[in-house]
Amino acid sequence: MHLRSLLISFSVLAAATPILSPRSDTNTYNITTDQILSIAPNSSTCANPPAVGECATAEQAAPAISASFSTYSVDSRAEQAALVALMAFETLDFRYNRNHFPGVAGQGTRNMQSPTYNDKYAASIPALSEQYASATGNVTAILDLLVADDSYDFGSAAWFLTTQCSDSVRAELQQGSESGWEGYITSCVGTTVTDERKDYWLKAVDVLGVGSE
Ligand SMILES: *[C@@H]1O[C@H](CO)[C@@H](O)[C@H](O)[C@H]1NC(C)=O
Ligand SMILES: *[C@@H]1O[C@H](CO)[C@@H](O)[C@H](O)[C@H]1NC(C)=O
Ligand SMILES: *[C@@H]1O[C@H](CO)[C@@H](O)[C@H](O)[C@H]1NC(C)=O
């Protein structure tokens, strides 16, 4: 209900005030700290983090996420919303970057991807080639490499979407519809839609103005 009324007032405003549309080239990839805070309110602070060394604030997340969209050319607002929502949901508002529940070794980065994907992801990063070779398949060592640098830590969601999802999943996702988002979650990410996961997506769609650009 709340979302629907916001969307309606946004489109009414967009018709009256050109200032809201379209986005200029310079901010195609830009996600602001305020947008992250609206989607993941508990990322306002890292005081008393539940896992030492893992928490990131919205202020830290926003530029790293923006950079990842630029690196992997994710310029669709609908795709950006799906990725930000996934990261916020998977990390409990950016407080974790390693799996703790139940604690799968090597699972992590900000989209909480499994060790198999972290291995592929690390292998794809030229600047990590020597360290990746030294890790010799040790999943914990590989995750350590990825989380040591915000650009890699926050880059995994955009890497995964652009290298592991099919063109048809992406084309549907780019439409901004719920069924397109469900296809991404179930057919590519390989998990299930829950109310909590969907709430994050609805917030992200609203905050990033999907459909109103
Ligand atoms: C992103 O947007 C914020 C707020 O509008 C601005 O301060 C920042 O400079 C922008 N960053 C880039 C890379 O455009
Ligand atoms: C955010 O923090 C509040 C207050 O500590 C807590 O009640 C709420 O469950 C937290 N939300 C999330 C998504 O972790
Ligand atoms: C794997 O790497 C971790 C982190 O560097 C290290 O603590 C652990 O001993 C390594 N395991 C093996 C079997 O070498």
mmCIF file of C-alpha atoms and ligand atoms in Angstrom:
data_model
loop_
_atom_site.group_PDB
_atom_site.id
_atom_site.type_symbol
_atom_site.label_atom_id
_atom_site.label_comp_id
_atom_site.label_asym_id
_atom_site.label_seq_id
_atom_site.Cartn_x
_atom_site.Cartn_y
_atom_site.Cartn_z
ATOM 1 C CA MET A 1 0.000 0.000 0.000
ATOM 2 C CA HIS A 2 2.674 2.408 1.083
ATOM 3 C CA LEU A 3 4.769 1.551 -1.953
ATOM 4 C CA ARG A 4 1.879 1.889 -4.325
ATOM 5 C CA SER A 5 0.998 5.355 -3.081
ATOM 6 C CA LEU A 6 4.633 6.446 -3.310
ATOM 7 C CA LEU A 7 4.926 5.158 -6.860
ATOM 8 C CA ILE A 8 1.825 7.003 -7.901
ATOM 9 C CA SER A 9 2.978 10.274 -6.415
ATOM 10 C CA PHE A 10 6.395 9.798 -8.052
ATOM 11 C CA SER A 11 4.943 9.380 -11.505
ATOM 12 C CA VAL A 12 2.649 12.351 -11.031
ATOM 13 C CA LEU A 13 5.629 14.434 -9.982
ATOM 14 C CA ALA A 14 7.738 13.123 -12.835
ATOM 15 C CA ALA A 15 5.166 14.348 -15.321
ATOM 16 C CA ALA A 16 5.107 17.799 -13.772
ATOM 17 C CA THR A 17 8.777 18.295 -12.918
ATOM 18 C CA PRO A 18 11.390 17.223 -15.470
ATOM 19 C CA ILE A 19 14.020 17.453 -12.728
ATOM 20 C CA LEU A 20 13.202 13.851 -11.711
ATOM 21 C CA SER A 21 13.818 12.347 -15.125
ATOM 22 C CA PRO A 22 15.823 11.147 -16.872
ATOM 23 C CA ARG A 23 19.024 10.470 -14.955
ATOM 24 C CA SER A 24 22.086 12.065 -16.451
ATOM 25 C CA ASP A 25 24.999 9.967 -17.695
ATOM 26 C CA THR A 26 27.212 10.861 -14.754
ATOM 27 C CA ASN A 27 24.916 9.246 -12.219
ATOM 28 C CA THR A 28 23.956 6.119 -14.154
ATOM 29 C CA TYR A 29 25.909 3.974 -11.708
ATOM 30 C CA ASN A 30 25.709 6.188 -8.651
ATOM 31 C CA ILE A 31 24.078 4.859 -5.506
ATOM 32 C CA THR A 32 24.128 7.337 -2.645
ATOM 33 C CA THR A 33 24.655 6.754 1.056
ATOM 34 C CA ASP A 34 21.121 7.999 1.722
ATOM 35 C CA GLN A 35 19.692 5.463 -0.713
ATOM 36 C CA ILE A 36 21.570 2.636 1.028
ATOM 37 C CA LEU A 37 20.343 3.899 4.404
ATOM 38 C CA SER A 38 16.748 3.897 3.199
ATOM 39 C CA ILE A 39 17.063 0.296 2.017
ATOM 40 C CA ALA A 40 19.230 -0.973 4.896
ATOM 41 C CA PRO A 41 18.569 1.325 7.879
ATOM 42 C CA ASN A 42 20.789 -0.640 10.235
ATOM 43 C CA SER A 43 23.831 0.240 8.156
ATOM 44 C CA SER A 44 23.905 3.703 9.743
ATOM 45 C CA THR A 45 26.567 2.569 12.193
ATOM 46 C CA CYS A 46 29.076 -0.197 12.856
ATOM 47 C CA ALA A 47 29.197 0.404 16.603
ATOM 48 C CA ASN A 48 29.179 -2.962 18.394
ATOM 49 C CA PRO A 49 29.271 -5.080 15.248
ATOM 50 C CA PRO A 50 28.060 -8.669 15.679
ATOM 51 C CA ALA A 51 31.093 -10.020 13.779
ATOM 52 C CA VAL A 52 34.429 -8.314 14.196
ATOM 53 C CA GLY A 53 35.900 -6.910 10.991
ATOM 54 C CA GLU A 54 32.841 -7.605 8.829
ATOM 55 C CA CYS A 55 30.505 -4.648 9.276
ATOM 56 C CA ALA A 56 30.325 -1.865 6.688
ATOM 57 C CA THR A 57 28.333 1.353 6.996
ATOM 58 C CA ALA A 58 26.149 2.756 4.243
ATOM 59 C CA GLU A 59 28.810 5.400 3.739
ATOM 60 C CA GLN A 60 31.338 2.664 2.956
ATOM 61 C CA ALA A 61 28.931 0.522 0.952
ATOM 62 C CA ALA A 62 27.573 3.218 -1.381
ATOM 63 C CA PRO A 63 30.766 4.104 -3.287
ATOM 64 C CA ALA A 64 31.881 0.463 -3.451
ATOM 65 C CA ILE A 65 28.520 -0.642 -4.860
ATOM 66 C CA SER A 66 28.480 2.250 -7.337
ATOM 67 C CA ALA A 67 31.969 1.283 -8.502
ATOM 68 C CA SER A 68 30.872 -2.325 -9.006
ATOM 69 C CA PHE A 69 27.962 -1.246 -11.220
ATOM 70 C CA SER A 70 30.382 0.756 -13.303
ATOM 71 C CA THR A 71 32.986 -2.070 -13.475
ATOM 72 C CA TYR A 72 30.408 -4.626 -14.633
ATOM 73 C CA SER A 73 28.283 -2.141 -16.636
ATOM 74 C CA VAL A 74 25.103 -2.731 -14.674
ATOM 75 C CA ASP A 75 23.211 0.353 -15.783
ATOM 76 C CA SER A 76 19.632 -0.907 -15.429
ATOM 77 C CA ARG A 77 17.966 0.585 -12.355
ATOM 78 C CA ALA A 78 15.904 -2.602 -11.964
ATOM 79 C CA GLU A 79 19.045 -4.744 -11.901
ATOM 80 C CA GLN A 80 20.719 -2.340 -9.495
ATOM 81 C CA ALA A 81 17.719 -2.538 -7.153
ATOM 82 C CA ALA A 82 17.777 -6.342 -7.222
ATOM 83 C CA LEU A 83 21.494 -6.411 -6.410
ATOM 84 C CA VAL A 84 21.368 -3.860 -3.584
ATOM 85 C CA ALA A 85 18.357 -5.672 -2.078
ATOM 86 C CA LEU A 86 20.111 -9.025 -2.295
ATOM 87 C CA MET A 87 23.255 -7.713 -0.617
ATOM 88 C CA ALA A 88 21.346 -5.924 2.161
ATOM 89 C CA PHE A 89 19.216 -9.001 2.825
ATOM 90 C CA GLU A 90 22.078 -11.506 2.726
ATOM 91 C CA THR A 91 24.373 -9.479 4.989
ATOM 92 C CA LEU A 92 21.757 -8.246 7.486
ATOM 93 C CA ASP A 93 22.279 -4.645 6.407
ATOM 94 C CA PHE A 94 25.982 -5.057 5.593
ATOM 95 C CA ARG A 95 26.983 -6.330 9.007
ATOM 96 C CA TYR A 96 28.415 -9.590 7.639
ATOM 97 C CA ASN A 97 30.563 -10.693 4.739
ATOM 98 C CA ARG A 98 31.150 -14.306 5.817
ATOM 99 C CA ASN A 99 28.578 -17.007 6.284
ATOM 100 C CA HIS A 100 27.862 -17.593 9.997
ATOM 101 C CA PHE A 101 24.564 -19.464 9.868
ATOM 102 C CA PRO A 102 25.571 -22.295 9.806
ATOM 103 C CA GLY A 103 29.133 -21.166 8.988
ATOM 104 C CA VAL A 104 30.118 -22.562 5.600
ATOM 105 C CA ALA A 105 33.881 -22.094 5.111
ATOM 106 C CA GLY A 106 34.665 -19.891 2.124
ATOM 107 C CA GLN A 107 31.101 -18.640 1.682
ATOM 108 C CA GLY A 108 30.824 -14.868 1.736
ATOM 109 C CA THR A 109 31.460 -11.444 0.217
ATOM 110 C CA ARG A 110 28.504 -9.077 0.158
ATOM 111 C CA ASN A 111 26.204 -11.318 -1.841
ATOM 112 C CA MET A 112 27.143 -14.289 0.413
ATOM 113 C CA GLN A 113 28.000 -16.441 -2.554
ATOM 114 C CA SER A 114 29.191 -20.013 -2.161
ATOM 115 C CA PRO A 115 32.877 -21.027 -2.254
ATOM 116 C CA THR A 116 32.533 -22.363 -5.793
ATOM 117 C CA TYR A 117 31.532 -18.927 -7.059
ATOM 118 C CA ASN A 118 34.115 -17.136 -4.929
ATOM 119 C CA ASP A 119 36.726 -19.314 -6.588
ATOM 120 C CA LYS A 120 35.511 -18.377 -10.085
ATOM 121 C CA TYR A 121 35.171 -14.738 -9.075
ATOM 122 C CA ALA A 122 38.677 -14.498 -7.607
ATOM 123 C CA ALA A 123 40.084 -16.240 -10.678
ATOM 124 C CA SER A 124 38.441 -13.580 -12.861
ATOM 125 C CA ILE A 125 40.228 -10.655 -11.178
ATOM 126 C CA PRO A 126 43.569 -9.973 -12.905
ATOM 127 C CA ALA A 127 44.990 -7.988 -9.962
ATOM 128 C CA LEU A 128 44.559 -11.040 -7.711
ATOM 129 C CA SER A 129 46.179 -13.585 -10.007
ATOM 130 C CA GLU A 130 49.354 -14.169 -7.962
ATOM 131 C CA GLN A 131 47.587 -14.300 -4.610
ATOM 132 C CA TYR A 132 44.882 -16.503 -6.085
ATOM 133 C CA ALA A 133 47.544 -18.937 -7.292
ATOM 134 C CA SER A 134 49.165 -18.971 -3.822
ATOM 135 C CA ALA A 135 45.831 -19.805 -2.202
ATOM 136 C CA THR A 136 45.891 -23.156 -4.057
ATOM 137 C CA GLY A 137 42.194 -23.821 -3.778
ATOM 138 C CA ASN A 138 41.930 -23.073 -0.039
ATOM 139 C CA VAL A 139 38.404 -21.629 0.097
ATOM 140 C CA THR A 140 39.040 -19.675 3.290
ATOM 141 C CA ALA A 141 42.174 -18.094 1.877
ATOM 142 C CA ILE A 142 40.306 -17.175 -1.304
ATOM 143 C CA LEU A 143 37.499 -15.529 0.654
ATOM 144 C CA ASP A 144 40.109 -13.681 2.750
ATOM 145 C CA LEU A 145 41.509 -12.193 -0.474
ATOM 146 C CA LEU A 146 38.101 -11.041 -1.667
ATOM 147 C CA VAL A 147 36.885 -9.460 1.570
ATOM 148 C CA ALA A 148 40.192 -7.634 2.111
ATOM 149 C CA ASP A 149 39.259 -5.100 -0.576
ATOM 150 C CA ASP A 150 35.901 -3.286 -0.664
ATOM 151 C CA SER A 151 35.844 -3.250 -4.451
ATOM 152 C CA TYR A 152 36.034 -7.063 -4.588
ATOM 153 C CA ASP A 153 33.891 -7.579 -1.489
ATOM 154 C CA PHE A 154 31.053 -5.418 -2.854
ATOM 155 C CA GLY A 155 31.685 -6.369 -6.474
ATOM 156 C CA SER A 156 30.552 -9.987 -6.281
ATOM 157 C CA ALA A 157 26.827 -9.358 -6.778
ATOM 158 C CA ALA A 158 27.397 -7.473 -10.046
ATOM 159 C CA TRP A 159 30.001 -10.049 -11.151
ATOM 160 C CA PHE A 160 27.552 -12.880 -10.448
ATOM 161 C CA LEU A 161 24.674 -11.251 -12.315
ATOM 162 C CA THR A 162 26.738 -10.389 -15.361
ATOM 163 C CA THR A 163 28.656 -13.663 -15.652
ATOM 164 C CA GLN A 164 26.398 -16.363 -14.173
ATOM 165 C CA CYS A 165 22.843 -15.311 -15.118
ATOM 166 C CA SER A 166 21.406 -16.036 -18.546
ATOM 167 C CA ASP A 167 20.491 -13.278 -20.975
ATOM 168 C CA SER A 168 16.824 -14.210 -20.644
ATOM 169 C CA VAL A 169 16.897 -13.934 -16.828
ATOM 170 C CA ARG A 170 18.542 -10.522 -17.148
ATOM 171 C CA ALA A 171 16.121 -9.322 -19.825
ATOM 172 C CA GLU A 172 13.160 -10.190 -17.576
ATOM 173 C CA LEU A 173 14.821 -8.684 -14.510
ATOM 174 C CA GLN A 174 15.437 -5.449 -16.413
ATOM 175 C CA GLN A 175 11.685 -5.050 -16.892
ATOM 176 C CA GLY A 176 11.384 -4.287 -13.168
ATOM 177 C CA SER A 177 8.476 -6.674 -12.639
ATOM 178 C CA GLU A 178 8.059 -8.969 -9.668
ATOM 179 C CA SER A 179 8.108 -12.027 -11.918
ATOM 180 C CA GLY A 180 11.386 -10.836 -13.448
ATOM 181 C CA TRP A 181 12.883 -10.461 -9.989
ATOM 182 C CA GLU A 182 11.563 -13.889 -8.940
ATOM 183 C CA GLY A 183 13.218 -15.415 -11.980
ATOM 184 C CA TYR A 184 16.552 -13.909 -10.974
ATOM 185 C CA ILE A 185 16.220 -15.190 -7.387
ATOM 186 C CA THR A 186 15.026 -18.684 -8.230
ATOM 187 C CA SER A 187 16.615 -19.461 -11.608
ATOM 188 C CA CYS A 188 19.957 -17.711 -11.252
ATOM 189 C CA VAL A 189 20.746 -17.096 -7.570
ATOM 190 C CA GLY A 190 19.126 -20.456 -6.855
ATOM 191 C CA THR A 191 17.222 -19.643 -3.717
ATOM 192 C CA THR A 192 13.614 -19.014 -2.789
ATOM 193 C CA VAL A 193 11.506 -15.910 -2.461
ATOM 194 C CA THR A 194 10.512 -15.135 1.123
ATOM 195 C CA ASP A 195 8.537 -12.216 2.504
ATOM 196 C CA GLU A 196 11.641 -10.706 4.096
ATOM 197 C CA ARG A 197 13.659 -10.990 0.891
ATOM 198 C CA LYS A 198 10.816 -9.454 -1.060
ATOM 199 C CA ASP A 199 10.479 -6.577 1.417
ATOM 200 C CA TYR A 200 14.079 -5.595 0.697
ATOM 201 C CA TRP A 201 13.425 -5.728 -3.028
ATOM 202 C CA LEU A 202 10.263 -3.606 -2.731
ATOM 203 C CA LYS A 203 12.172 -1.013 -0.729
ATOM 204 C CA ALA A 204 15.033 -0.961 -3.222
ATOM 205 C CA VAL A 205 12.664 -0.597 -6.181
ATOM 206 C CA ASP A 206 10.993 2.314 -4.447
ATOM 207 C CA VAL A 207 14.183 4.046 -3.298
ATOM 208 C CA LEU A 208 15.986 3.665 -6.629
ATOM 209 C CA GLY A 209 12.932 4.768 -8.596
ATOM 210 C CA VAL A 210 12.644 1.672 -10.783
ATOM 211 C CA GLY A 211 10.103 2.383 -13.472
ATOM 212 C CA SER A 212 10.216 6.130 -13.005
ATOM 213 C CA GLU A 213 13.493 6.801 -14.825
HETATM 214 C C1 LIG B 1 27.043 10.369 -6.306
HETATM 215 O O1 LIG B 1 26.015 11.193 -5.811
HETATM 216 C C2 LIG B 1 26.386 11.907 -4.635
HETATM 217 C C3 LIG B 1 25.158 12.638 -4.122
HETATM 218 O O2 LIG B 1 24.405 13.163 -5.149
HETATM 219 C C4 LIG B 1 27.530 12.849 -4.948
HETATM 220 O O3 LIG B 1 27.931 13.531 -3.788
HETATM 221 C C5 LIG B 1 28.697 12.034 -5.475
HETATM 222 O O4 LIG B 1 29.737 12.885 -5.860
HETATM 223 C C6 LIG B 1 28.265 11.199 -6.669
HETATM 224 N N1 LIG B 1 29.358 10.320 -7.038
HETATM 225 C C7 LIG B 1 29.681 10.122 -8.312
HETATM 226 C C8 LIG B 1 30.797 9.156 -8.539
HETATM 227 O O5 LIG B 1 29.103 10.666 -9.240
HETATM 228 C C1 LIG B 2 17.763 -3.246 13.037
HETATM 229 O O1 LIG B 2 17.996 -2.845 14.333
HETATM 230 C C2 LIG B 2 16.844 -2.853 15.169
HETATM 231 C C3 LIG B 2 17.206 -2.255 16.498
HETATM 232 O O2 LIG B 2 18.368 -2.825 16.993
HETATM 233 C C4 LIG B 2 16.329 -4.293 15.261
HETATM 234 O O3 LIG B 2 15.171 -4.323 16.034
HETATM 235 C C5 LIG B 2 16.035 -4.798 13.869
HETATM 236 O O4 LIG B 2 15.660 -6.152 13.926
HETATM 237 C C6 LIG B 2 17.236 -4.648 12.978
HETATM 238 N N1 LIG B 2 16.877 -4.994 11.614
HETATM 239 C C7 LIG B 2 17.601 -5.816 10.886
HETATM 240 C C8 LIG B 2 17.152 -6.031 9.489
HETATM 241 O O5 LIG B 2 18.586 -6.385 11.286
HETATM 242 C C1 LIG B 3 43.518 -22.132 4.502
HETATM 243 O O1 LIG B 3 43.695 -20.732 4.642
HETATM 244 C C2 LIG B 3 43.407 -20.255 5.940
HETATM 245 C C3 LIG B 3 43.447 -18.723 5.870
HETATM 246 O O2 LIG B 3 44.645 -18.285 5.318
HETATM 247 C C4 LIG B 3 44.407 -20.836 6.899
HETATM 248 O O3 LIG B 3 44.131 -20.376 8.212
HETATM 249 C C5 LIG B 3 44.286 -22.358 6.858
HETATM 250 O O4 LIG B 3 45.285 -22.932 7.664
HETATM 251 C C6 LIG B 3 44.463 -22.855 5.427
HETATM 252 N N1 LIG B 3 44.159 -24.283 5.401
HETATM 253 C C7 LIG B 3 44.981 -25.162 4.876
HETATM 254 C C8 LIG B 3 44.525 -26.592 4.896
HETATM 255 O O5 LIG B 3 46.080 -24.841 4.418
#
